[in-house]
GROMACS .gro file of N, CA and C in nm:
model
  474
    1HIS      N    1   0.179   0.706  -1.024
    1HIS     CA    2   0.035   0.686  -1.018
    1HIS      C    3  -0.012   0.636  -1.154
    2ILE      N    4  -0.083   0.523  -1.154
    2ILE     CA    5  -0.136   0.470  -1.280
    2ILE      C    6  -0.284   0.442  -1.265
    3ASP      N    7  -0.352   0.451  -1.376
    3ASP     CA    8  -0.494   0.419  -1.381
    3ASP      C    9  -0.517   0.320  -1.494
    4ILE      N   10  -0.625   0.244  -1.484
    4ILE     CA   11  -0.663   0.154  -1.593
    4ILE      C   12  -0.678   0.239  -1.719
    5GLY      N   13  -0.620   0.192  -1.828
    5GLY     CA   14  -0.625   0.264  -1.954
    5GLY      C   15  -0.505   0.352  -1.981
    6ASP      N   16  -0.424   0.381  -1.877
    6ASP     CA   17  -0.301   0.457  -1.898
    6ASP      C   18  -0.202   0.373  -1.976
    7THR      N   19  -0.116   0.439  -2.052
    7THR     CA   20  -0.008   0.370  -2.122
    7THR      C   21   0.109   0.351  -2.028
    8ALA      N   22   0.164   0.231  -2.028
    8ALA     CA   23   0.278   0.200  -1.942
    8ALA      C   24   0.401   0.274  -1.990
    9CYS      N   25   0.478   0.327  -1.897
    9CYS     CA   26   0.606   0.388  -1.930
    9CYS      C   27   0.710   0.278  -1.949
   10ASN      N   28   0.799   0.299  -2.041
   10ASN     CA   29   0.903   0.202  -2.068
   10ASN      C   30   1.001   0.196  -1.950
   11PHE      N   31   1.059   0.081  -1.928
   11PHE     CA   32   1.169   0.068  -1.832
   11PHE      C   33   1.261  -0.043  -1.881
   12ILE      N   34   1.385  -0.036  -1.835
   12ILE     CA   35   1.487  -0.135  -1.870
   12ILE      C   36   1.554  -0.181  -1.741
   13LEU      N   37   1.554  -0.313  -1.718
   13LEU     CA   38   1.619  -0.372  -1.601
   13LEU      C   39   1.697  -0.495  -1.645
   14LEU      N   40   1.788  -0.539  -1.560
   14LEU     CA   41   1.862  -0.662  -1.588
   14LEU      C   42   1.781  -0.783  -1.547
   15ASP      N   43   1.786  -0.889  -1.630
   15ASP     CA   44   1.717  -1.013  -1.595
   15ASP      C   45   1.813  -1.110  -1.528
   16GLN      N   46   1.763  -1.232  -1.501
   16GLN     CA   47   1.841  -1.333  -1.430
   16GLN      C   48   1.964  -1.379  -1.507
   17ASN      N   49   1.970  -1.350  -1.636
   17ASN     CA   50   2.085  -1.388  -1.718
   17ASN      C   51   2.185  -1.274  -1.735
   18GLY      N   52   2.158  -1.159  -1.671
   18GLY     CA   53   2.246  -1.044  -1.685
   18GLY      C   54   2.219  -0.964  -1.811
   19SER      N   55   2.112  -0.998  -1.882
   19SER     CA   56   2.075  -0.927  -2.005
   19SER      C   57   1.974  -0.818  -1.973
   20THR      N   58   1.967  -0.717  -2.059
   20THR     CA   59   1.868  -0.612  -2.037
   20THR      C   60   1.732  -0.662  -2.085
   21TRP      N   61   1.632  -0.627  -2.009
   21TRP     CA   62   1.493  -0.658  -2.043
   21TRP      C   63   1.421  -0.524  -2.049
   22GLU      N   64   1.369  -0.492  -2.169
   22GLU     CA   65   1.302  -0.364  -2.190
   22GLU      C   66   1.154  -0.388  -2.214
   23LEU      N   67   1.071  -0.320  -2.139
   23LEU     CA   68   0.926  -0.339  -2.149
   23LEU      C   69   0.877  -0.321  -2.292
   24TYR      N   70   0.916  -0.213  -2.359
   24TYR     CA   71   0.863  -0.184  -2.492
   24TYR      C   72   0.909  -0.282  -2.599
   25ASP      N   73   1.010  -0.364  -2.570
   25ASP     CA   74   1.048  -0.471  -2.663
   25ASP      C   75   0.938  -0.575  -2.673
   26HIS      N   76   0.842  -0.570  -2.581
   26HIS     CA   77   0.736  -0.671  -2.575
   26HIS      C   78   0.599  -0.615  -2.610
   27THR      N   79   0.600  -0.500  -2.680
   27THR     CA   80   0.475  -0.445  -2.732
   27THR      C   81   0.410  -0.552  -2.821
   28GLY      N   82   0.282  -0.573  -2.802
   28GLY     CA   83   0.211  -0.677  -2.875
   28GLY      C   84   0.188  -0.801  -2.791
   29ASP      N   85   0.258  -0.811  -2.677
   29ASP     CA   86   0.236  -0.920  -2.582
   29ASP      C   87   0.144  -0.874  -2.471
   30VAL      N   88   0.082  -0.967  -2.404
   30VAL     CA   89   0.015  -0.941  -2.278
   30VAL      C   90   0.122  -0.960  -2.170
   31ILE      N   91   0.140  -0.860  -2.086
   31ILE     CA   92   0.247  -0.864  -1.987
   31ILE      C   93   0.187  -0.858  -1.847
   32VAL      N   94   0.231  -0.952  -1.765
   32VAL     CA   95   0.191  -0.954  -1.624
   32VAL      C   96   0.315  -0.917  -1.544
   33LEU      N   97   0.312  -0.801  -1.479
   33LEU     CA   98   0.421  -0.760  -1.393
   33LEU      C   99   0.390  -0.805  -1.251
   34ASP      N  100   0.480  -0.882  -1.194
   34ASP     CA  101   0.470  -0.930  -1.056
   34ASP      C  102   0.575  -0.857  -0.975
   35PHE      N  103   0.531  -0.762  -0.894
   35PHE     CA  104   0.622  -0.691  -0.805
   35PHE      C  105   0.631  -0.769  -0.675
   36SER      N  106   0.749  -0.824  -0.647
   36SER     CA  107   0.770  -0.908  -0.531
   36SER      C  108   0.894  -0.866  -0.455
   37ALA      N  109   0.909  -0.923  -0.336
   37ALA     CA  110   1.027  -0.901  -0.253
   37ALA      C  111   1.080  -1.037  -0.209
   38TYR      N  112   1.209  -1.050  -0.207
   38TYR     CA  113   1.274  -1.177  -0.172
   38TYR      C  114   1.233  -1.223  -0.031
   39TRP      N  115   1.221  -1.128   0.062
   39TRP     CA  116   1.190  -1.161   0.201
   39TRP      C  117   1.043  -1.195   0.223
   40CYS      N  118   0.959  -1.174   0.125
   40CYS     CA  119   0.813  -1.185   0.137
   40CYS      C  120   0.767  -1.331   0.119
   41TYR      N  121   0.713  -1.389   0.225
   41TYR     CA  122   0.669  -1.528   0.219
   41TYR      C  123   0.557  -1.549   0.118
   42PRO      N  124   0.453  -1.465   0.113
   42PRO     CA  125   0.350  -1.483   0.010
   42PRO      C  126   0.408  -1.473  -0.132
   43CYS      N  127   0.510  -1.389  -0.150
   43CYS     CA  128   0.575  -1.378  -0.282
   43CYS      C  129   0.646  -1.509  -0.316
   44GLN      N  130   0.709  -1.569  -0.217
   44GLN     CA  131   0.777  -1.696  -0.238
   44GLN      C  132   0.675  -1.803  -0.281
   45LEU      N  133   0.561  -1.807  -0.214
   45LEU     CA  134   0.456  -1.903  -0.250
   45LEU      C  135   0.406  -1.879  -0.392
   46ALA      N  136   0.384  -1.752  -0.425
   46ALA     CA  137   0.334  -1.717  -0.558
   46ALA      C  138   0.435  -1.751  -0.668
   47ALA      N  139   0.563  -1.739  -0.637
   47ALA     CA  140   0.668  -1.762  -0.737
   47ALA      C  141   0.664  -1.905  -0.790
   48ALA      N  142   0.616  -1.997  -0.709
   48ALA     CA  143   0.608  -2.136  -0.755
   48ALA      C  144   0.513  -2.150  -0.874
   49GLY      N  145   0.419  -2.058  -0.890
   49GLY     CA  146   0.324  -2.063  -1.001
   49GLY      C  147   0.368  -1.987  -1.124
   50THR      N  148   0.480  -1.917  -1.117
   50THR     CA  149   0.523  -1.832  -1.228
   50THR      C  150   0.554  -1.912  -1.354
   51GLN      N  151   0.643  -2.008  -1.345
   51GLN     CA  152   0.684  -2.082  -1.463
   51GLN      C  153   0.571  -2.165  -1.525
   52PRO      N  154   0.488  -2.232  -1.443
   52PRO     CA  155   0.375  -2.304  -1.505
   52PRO      C  156   0.281  -2.213  -1.584
   53LEU      N  157   0.252  -2.093  -1.531
   53LEU     CA  158   0.168  -1.998  -1.605
   53LEU      C  159   0.239  -1.950  -1.731
   54GLN      N  160   0.369  -1.923  -1.721
   54GLN     CA  161   0.445  -1.880  -1.838
   54GLN      C  162   0.441  -1.988  -1.946
   55ASP      N  163   0.461  -2.113  -1.905
   55ASP     CA  164   0.458  -2.224  -2.001
   55ASP      C  165   0.322  -2.236  -2.068
   56GLU      N  166   0.217  -2.221  -1.990
   56GLU     CA  167   0.082  -2.237  -2.043
   56GLU      C  168   0.044  -2.129  -2.144
   57TYR      N  169   0.086  -2.005  -2.118
   57TYR     CA  170   0.041  -1.893  -2.200
   57TYR      C  171   0.145  -1.836  -2.295
   58ALA      N  172   0.265  -1.890  -2.297
   58ALA     CA  173   0.372  -1.836  -2.383
   58ALA      C  174   0.331  -1.833  -2.530
   59ALA      N  175   0.268  -1.939  -2.578
   59ALA     CA  176   0.229  -1.946  -2.719
   59ALA      C  177   0.123  -1.840  -2.755
   60ASP      N  178   0.055  -1.787  -2.654
   60ASP     CA  179  -0.045  -1.682  -2.676
   60ASP      C  180   0.015  -1.542  -2.668
   61GLY      N  181   0.148  -1.534  -2.652
   61GLY     CA  182   0.212  -1.404  -2.643
   61GLY      C  183   0.198  -1.339  -2.507
   62VAL      N  184   0.209  -1.420  -2.401
   62VAL     CA  185   0.200  -1.368  -2.265
   62VAL      C  186   0.338  -1.377  -2.200
   63GLN      N  187   0.375  -1.272  -2.131
   63GLN     CA  188   0.500  -1.267  -2.054
   63GLN      C  189   0.466  -1.248  -1.907
   64ILE      N  190   0.505  -1.344  -1.824
   64ILE     CA  191   0.492  -1.329  -1.678
   64ILE      C  192   0.628  -1.281  -1.630
   65VAL      N  193   0.635  -1.158  -1.579
   65VAL     CA  194   0.762  -1.095  -1.545
   65VAL      C  195   0.766  -1.061  -1.397
   66THR      N  196   0.862  -1.119  -1.325
   66THR     CA  197   0.880  -1.087  -1.184
   66THR      C  198   0.981  -0.975  -1.172
   67ILE      N  199   0.947  -0.873  -1.096
   67ILE     CA  200   1.040  -0.765  -1.064
   67ILE      C  201   1.063  -0.772  -0.914
   68LEU      N  202   1.182  -0.817  -0.875
   68LEU     CA  203   1.215  -0.819  -0.733
   68LEU      C  204   1.254  -0.677  -0.692
   69ILE      N  205   1.179  -0.622  -0.599
   69ILE     CA  206   1.201  -0.485  -0.552
   69ILE      C  207   1.299  -0.483  -0.436
   70ASP      N  208   1.286  -0.579  -0.347
   70ASP     CA  209   1.372  -0.590  -0.229
   70ASP      C  210   1.443  -0.723  -0.231
   71GLY      N  211   1.561  -0.725  -0.170
   71GLY     CA  212   1.632  -0.850  -0.148
   71GLY      C  213   1.589  -0.912  -0.016
   72ALA      N  214   1.679  -0.981   0.049
   72ALA     CA  215   1.648  -1.049   0.175
   72ALA      C  216   1.619  -0.949   0.287
   73THR      N  217   1.669  -0.827   0.273
   73THR     CA  218   1.646  -0.723   0.372
   73THR      C  219   1.554  -0.617   0.312
   74SER      N  220   1.445  -0.588   0.382
   74SER     CA  221   1.350  -0.489   0.334
   74SER      C  222   1.419  -0.356   0.311
   75GLY      N  223   1.396  -0.297   0.195
   75GLY     CA  224   1.453  -0.168   0.162
   75GLY      C  225   1.583  -0.175   0.084
   76LEU      N  226   1.645  -0.293   0.079
   76LEU     CA  227   1.769  -0.308   0.004
   76LEU      C  228   1.742  -0.382  -0.126
   77ALA      N  229   1.800  -0.334  -0.234
   77ALA     CA  230   1.781  -0.396  -0.366
   77ALA      C  231   1.831  -0.540  -0.364
   78PRO      N  232   1.769  -0.628  -0.443
   78PRO     CA  233   1.816  -0.767  -0.448
   78PRO      C  234   1.954  -0.775  -0.513
   79THR      N  235   2.034  -0.868  -0.465
   79THR     CA  236   2.166  -0.892  -0.522
   79THR      C  237   2.152  -0.991  -0.637
   80GLU      N  238   2.258  -1.005  -0.716
   80GLU     CA  239   2.258  -1.105  -0.822
   80GLU      C  240   2.240  -1.244  -0.763
   81HIS      N  241   2.301  -1.269  -0.648
   81HIS     CA  242   2.287  -1.399  -0.582
   81HIS      C  243   2.141  -1.426  -0.545
   82GLU      N  244   2.071  -1.324  -0.496
   82GLU     CA  245   1.930  -1.341  -0.459
   82GLU      C  246   1.843  -1.364  -0.582
   83ILE      N  247   1.874  -1.297  -0.692
   83ILE     CA  248   1.801  -1.322  -0.817
   83ILE      C  249   1.823  -1.466  -0.860
   84ASP      N  250   1.949  -1.511  -0.860
   84ASP     CA  251   1.981  -1.649  -0.896
   84ASP      C  252   1.909  -1.749  -0.806
   85SER      N  253   1.909  -1.720  -0.677
   85SER     CA  254   1.845  -1.808  -0.580
   85SER      C  255   1.694  -1.816  -0.606
   86TRP      N  256   1.632  -1.704  -0.637
   86TRP     CA  257   1.488  -1.698  -0.667
   86TRP      C  258   1.456  -1.788  -0.786
   87VAL      N  259   1.536  -1.774  -0.890
   87VAL     CA  260   1.517  -1.852  -1.013
   87VAL      C  261   1.531  -2.002  -0.985
   88ILE      N  262   1.635  -2.039  -0.914
   88ILE     CA  263   1.662  -2.180  -0.885
   88ILE      C  264   1.557  -2.238  -0.791
   89ASN      N  265   1.527  -2.167  -0.683
   89ASN     CA  266   1.433  -2.217  -0.582
   89ASN      C  267   1.292  -2.235  -0.636
   90HIS      N  268   1.257  -2.159  -0.741
   90HIS     CA  269   1.120  -2.163  -0.793
   90HIS      C  270   1.113  -2.224  -0.933
   91ASN      N  271   1.222  -2.288  -0.974
   91ASN     CA  272   1.226  -2.359  -1.102
   91ASN      C  273   1.183  -2.272  -1.220
   92ILE      N  274   1.233  -2.150  -1.222
   92ILE     CA  275   1.199  -2.057  -1.330
   92ILE      C  276   1.303  -2.074  -1.440
   93THR      N  277   1.255  -2.102  -1.561
   93THR     CA  278   1.346  -2.125  -1.673
   93THR      C  279   1.333  -2.021  -1.783
   94THR      N  280   1.211  -1.979  -1.815
   94THR     CA  281   1.193  -1.885  -1.926
   94THR      C  282   1.124  -1.755  -1.886
   95ALA      N  283   1.060  -1.751  -1.771
   95ALA     CA  284   0.994  -1.627  -1.727
   95ALA      C  285   1.101  -1.531  -1.674
   96PRO      N  286   1.101  -1.407  -1.722
   96PRO     CA  287   1.203  -1.312  -1.676
   96PRO      C  288   1.187  -1.278  -1.527
   97VAL      N  289   1.301  -1.274  -1.459
   97VAL     CA  290   1.308  -1.226  -1.321
   97VAL      C  291   1.403  -1.107  -1.324
   98LEU      N  292   1.350  -0.989  -1.295
   98LEU     CA  293   1.426  -0.866  -1.311
   98LEU      C  294   1.475  -0.812  -1.178
   99GLN      N  295   1.594  -0.754  -1.183
   99GLN     CA  296   1.656  -0.696  -1.065
   99GLN      C  297   1.612  -0.551  -1.053
  100GLY      N  298   1.507  -0.530  -0.976
  100GLY     CA  299   1.456  -0.395  -0.954
  100GLY      C  300   1.509  -0.338  -0.824
  101SER      N  301   1.450  -0.231  -0.781
  101SER     CA  302   1.481  -0.170  -0.652
  101SER      C  303   1.372  -0.067  -0.624
  102ARG      N  304   1.367  -0.025  -0.501
  102ARG     CA  305   1.270   0.079  -0.467
  102ARG      C  306   1.301   0.208  -0.542
  103ASP      N  307   1.430   0.241  -0.553
  103ASP     CA  308   1.469   0.364  -0.621
  103ASP      C  309   1.428   0.364  -0.768
  104LYS      N  310   1.440   0.249  -0.834
  104LYS     CA  311   1.413   0.242  -0.977
  104LYS      C  312   1.264   0.231  -1.009
  105MET      N  313   1.187   0.165  -0.923
  105MET     CA  314   1.051   0.128  -0.962
  105MET      C  315   0.938   0.191  -0.881
  106LEU      N  316   0.965   0.232  -0.759
  106LEU     CA  317   0.855   0.276  -0.674
  106LEU      C  318   0.840   0.427  -0.674
  107ASP      N  319   0.719   0.471  -0.644
  107ASP     CA  320   0.685   0.612  -0.640
  107ASP      C  321   0.740   0.670  -0.509
  108SER      N  322   0.846   0.747  -0.521
  108SER     CA  323   0.907   0.807  -0.402
  108SER      C  324   0.832   0.930  -0.354
  109GLN      N  325   0.735   0.974  -0.433
  109GLN     CA  326   0.655   1.091  -0.398
  109GLN      C  327   0.509   1.047  -0.384
  110ALA      N  328   0.487   0.948  -0.299
  110ALA     CA  329   0.355   0.887  -0.289
  110ALA      C  330   0.245   0.990  -0.263
  111GLY      N  331   0.276   1.094  -0.187
  111GLY     CA  332   0.181   1.202  -0.168
  111GLY      C  333   0.050   1.157  -0.105
  112ASP      N  334  -0.057   1.220  -0.145
  112ASP     CA  335  -0.189   1.188  -0.094
  112ASP      C  336  -0.289   1.205  -0.207
  113ILE      N  337  -0.417   1.199  -0.176
  113ILE     CA  338  -0.520   1.208  -0.280
  113ILE      C  339  -0.513   1.342  -0.353
  114ALA      N  340  -0.486   1.449  -0.280
  114ALA     CA  341  -0.482   1.581  -0.341
  114ALA      C  342  -0.362   1.597  -0.435
  115GLU      N  343  -0.249   1.538  -0.397
  115GLU     CA  344  -0.129   1.548  -0.480
  115GLU      C  345  -0.059   1.413  -0.484
  116PRO      N  346  -0.109   1.324  -0.570
  116PRO     CA  347  -0.048   1.191  -0.577
  116PRO      C  348   0.091   1.197  -0.641
  117GLY      N  349   0.173   1.100  -0.609
  117GLY     CA  350   0.304   1.089  -0.672
  117GLY      C  351   0.288   1.047  -0.817
  118VAL      N  352   0.388   1.073  -0.895
  118VAL     CA  353   0.379   1.041  -1.037
  118VAL      C  354   0.508   0.982  -1.092
  119THR      N  355   0.598   0.937  -1.007
  119THR     CA  356   0.730   0.899  -1.054
  119THR      C  357   0.750   0.749  -1.066
  120GLY      N  358   0.654   0.667  -1.031
  120GLY     CA  359   0.673   0.523  -1.038
  120GLY      C  360   0.550   0.450  -0.990
  121TYR      N  361   0.565   0.320  -0.966
  121TYR     CA  362   0.453   0.238  -0.920
  121TYR      C  363   0.432   0.258  -0.771
  122LEU      N  364   0.307   0.274  -0.733
  122LEU     CA  365   0.271   0.289  -0.592
  122LEU      C  366   0.225   0.151  -0.544
  123LEU      N  367   0.306   0.088  -0.462
  123LEU     CA  368   0.276  -0.046  -0.412
  123LEU      C  369   0.251  -0.040  -0.263
  124ASN      N  370   0.142  -0.103  -0.221
  124ASN     CA  371   0.109  -0.107  -0.079
  124ASN      C  372   0.139  -0.241  -0.016
  125ALA      N  373   0.161  -0.345  -0.097
  125ALA     CA  374   0.185  -0.478  -0.044
  125ALA      C  375   0.249  -0.564  -0.153
  126TYR      N  376   0.306  -0.673  -0.109
  126TYR     CA  377   0.367  -0.771  -0.202
  126TYR      C  378   0.296  -0.903  -0.188
  127PRO      N  379   0.281  -0.980  -0.295
  127PRO     CA  380   0.306  -0.940  -0.432
  127PRO      C  381   0.193  -0.853  -0.486
  128THR      N  382   0.229  -0.765  -0.577
  128THR     CA  383   0.131  -0.684  -0.650
  128THR      C  384   0.146  -0.719  -0.798
  129TYR      N  385   0.034  -0.747  -0.863
  129TYR     CA  386   0.033  -0.782  -1.005
  129TYR      C  387  -0.032  -0.671  -1.085
  130ILE      N  388   0.033  -0.634  -1.196
  130ILE     CA  389  -0.021  -0.533  -1.286
  130ILE      C  390  -0.022  -0.593  -1.426
  131TYR      N  391  -0.134  -0.579  -1.496
  131TYR     CA  392  -0.155  -0.638  -1.627
  131TYR      C  393  -0.152  -0.531  -1.734
  132ILE      N  394  -0.071  -0.556  -1.837
  132ILE     CA  395  -0.055  -0.462  -1.948
  132ILE      C  396  -0.099  -0.533  -2.076
  133GLY      N  397  -0.187  -0.469  -2.150
  133GLY     CA  398  -0.240  -0.527  -2.273
  133GLY      C  399  -0.141  -0.515  -2.389
  134ARG      N  400  -0.178  -0.575  -2.500
  134ARG     CA  401  -0.093  -0.576  -2.619
  134ARG      C  402  -0.064  -0.434  -2.670
  135ASP      N  403  -0.150  -0.339  -2.632
  135ASP     CA  404  -0.134  -0.198  -2.671
  135ASP      C  405  -0.055  -0.117  -2.570
  136MET      N  406   0.005  -0.185  -2.471
  136MET     CA  407   0.086  -0.124  -2.364
  136MET      C  408   0.002  -0.039  -2.269
  137LYS      N  409  -0.127  -0.069  -2.261
  137LYS     CA  410  -0.213   0.002  -2.165
  137LYS      C  411  -0.247  -0.091  -2.049
  138PHE      N  412  -0.249  -0.033  -1.929
  138PHE     CA  413  -0.285  -0.109  -1.809
  138PHE      C  414  -0.432  -0.148  -1.817
  139TYR      N  415  -0.462  -0.275  -1.790
  139TYR     CA  416  -0.602  -0.315  -1.792
  139TYR      C  417  -0.649  -0.382  -1.663
  140ALA      N  418  -0.560  -0.414  -1.571
  140ALA     CA  419  -0.602  -0.474  -1.443
  140ALA      C  420  -0.485  -0.473  -1.346
  141GLY      N  421  -0.517  -0.499  -1.222
  141GLY     CA  422  -0.414  -0.511  -1.118
  141GLY      C  423  -0.476  -0.564  -0.991
  142HIS      N  424  -0.394  -0.627  -0.909
  142HIS     CA  425  -0.441  -0.676  -0.780
  142HIS      C  426  -0.323  -0.704  -0.689
  143VAL      N  427  -0.354  -0.710  -0.560
  143VAL     CA  428  -0.256  -0.745  -0.458
  143VAL      C  429  -0.285  -0.887  -0.413
  144GLY      N  430  -0.180  -0.965  -0.394
  144GLY     CA  431  -0.195  -1.102  -0.347
  144GLY      C  432  -0.203  -1.199  -0.464
  145TYR      N  433  -0.178  -1.324  -0.433
  145TYR     CA  434  -0.171  -1.427  -0.536
  145TYR      C  435  -0.295  -1.514  -0.536
  146SER      N  436  -0.354  -1.530  -0.652
  146SER     CA  437  -0.461  -1.625  -0.676
  146SER      C  438  -0.444  -1.674  -0.819
  147GLU      N  439  -0.407  -1.800  -0.836
  147GLU     CA  440  -0.385  -1.854  -0.970
  147GLU      C  441  -0.511  -1.841  -1.054
  148GLU      N  442  -0.625  -1.871  -0.997
  148GLU     CA  443  -0.751  -1.864  -1.070
  148GLU      C  444  -0.780  -1.721  -1.117
  149PHE      N  445  -0.758  -1.624  -1.028
  149PHE     CA  446  -0.782  -1.484  -1.063
  149PHE      C  447  -0.684  -1.439  -1.171
  150MET      N  448  -0.558  -1.482  -1.160
  150MET     CA  449  -0.459  -1.446  -1.262
  150MET      C  450  -0.499  -1.502  -1.398
  151ARG      N  451  -0.543  -1.625  -1.401
  151ARG     CA  452  -0.588  -1.684  -1.528
  151ARG      C  453  -0.702  -1.602  -1.589
  152GLN      N  454  -0.794  -1.561  -1.504
  152GLN     CA  455  -0.906  -1.481  -1.551
  152GLN      C  456  -0.857  -1.350  -1.611
  153LYS      N  457  -0.764  -1.283  -1.544
  153LYS     CA  458  -0.713  -1.154  -1.593
  153LYS      C  459  -0.629  -1.172  -1.718
  154ILE      N  460  -0.550  -1.278  -1.725
  154ILE     CA  461  -0.474  -1.305  -1.848
  154ILE      C  462  -0.569  -1.328  -1.964
  155GLN      N  463  -0.675  -1.406  -1.942
  155GLN     CA  464  -0.774  -1.432  -2.048
  155GLN      C  465  -0.838  -1.303  -2.097
  156GLU      N  466  -0.862  -1.210  -2.005
  156GLU     CA  467  -0.920  -1.080  -2.045
  156GLU      C  468  -0.829  -1.007  -2.144
  157GLY      N  469  -0.698  -1.026  -2.131
  157GLY     CA  470  -0.603  -0.957  -2.217
  157GLY      C  471  -0.578  -1.022  -2.351
  158LEU      N  472  -0.622  -1.147  -2.364
  158LEU     CA  473  -0.596  -1.220  -2.489
  158LEU      C  474  -0.690  -1.181  -2.602
   0.00000   0.00000   0.00000
């Protein structure tokens, strides 16, 4: 469970190059986390905008980071082949694409309003975007892709 103003917890995942990508290594950057699934058609459409946004805002210290939660089959972690395919199909060259999973990233104790889960991100749909400021605090989030809205939220973090 996260709220605006909460500090992001660190995590380490493998990127498309097989290297570790650690959130806290990017303290001082504006970070856009894109939680997507390989099987998700809206995620596939949104992925086409990842590299252009990364290119546009890289000099401002912005990182657009895709975390694939599911592979081609809902509930199963993405394979290295699926990560590679995502990168190639969407012409991603410098934006990190991380190999996540439901076990690693999602709140397995979703609970309810009286007792919310606290072990990870609570996602209701894909893609879900979460914005982290230079101070590692959450400042915005939304479900679904809108390039215009993303630009607005990125600008808020600069």
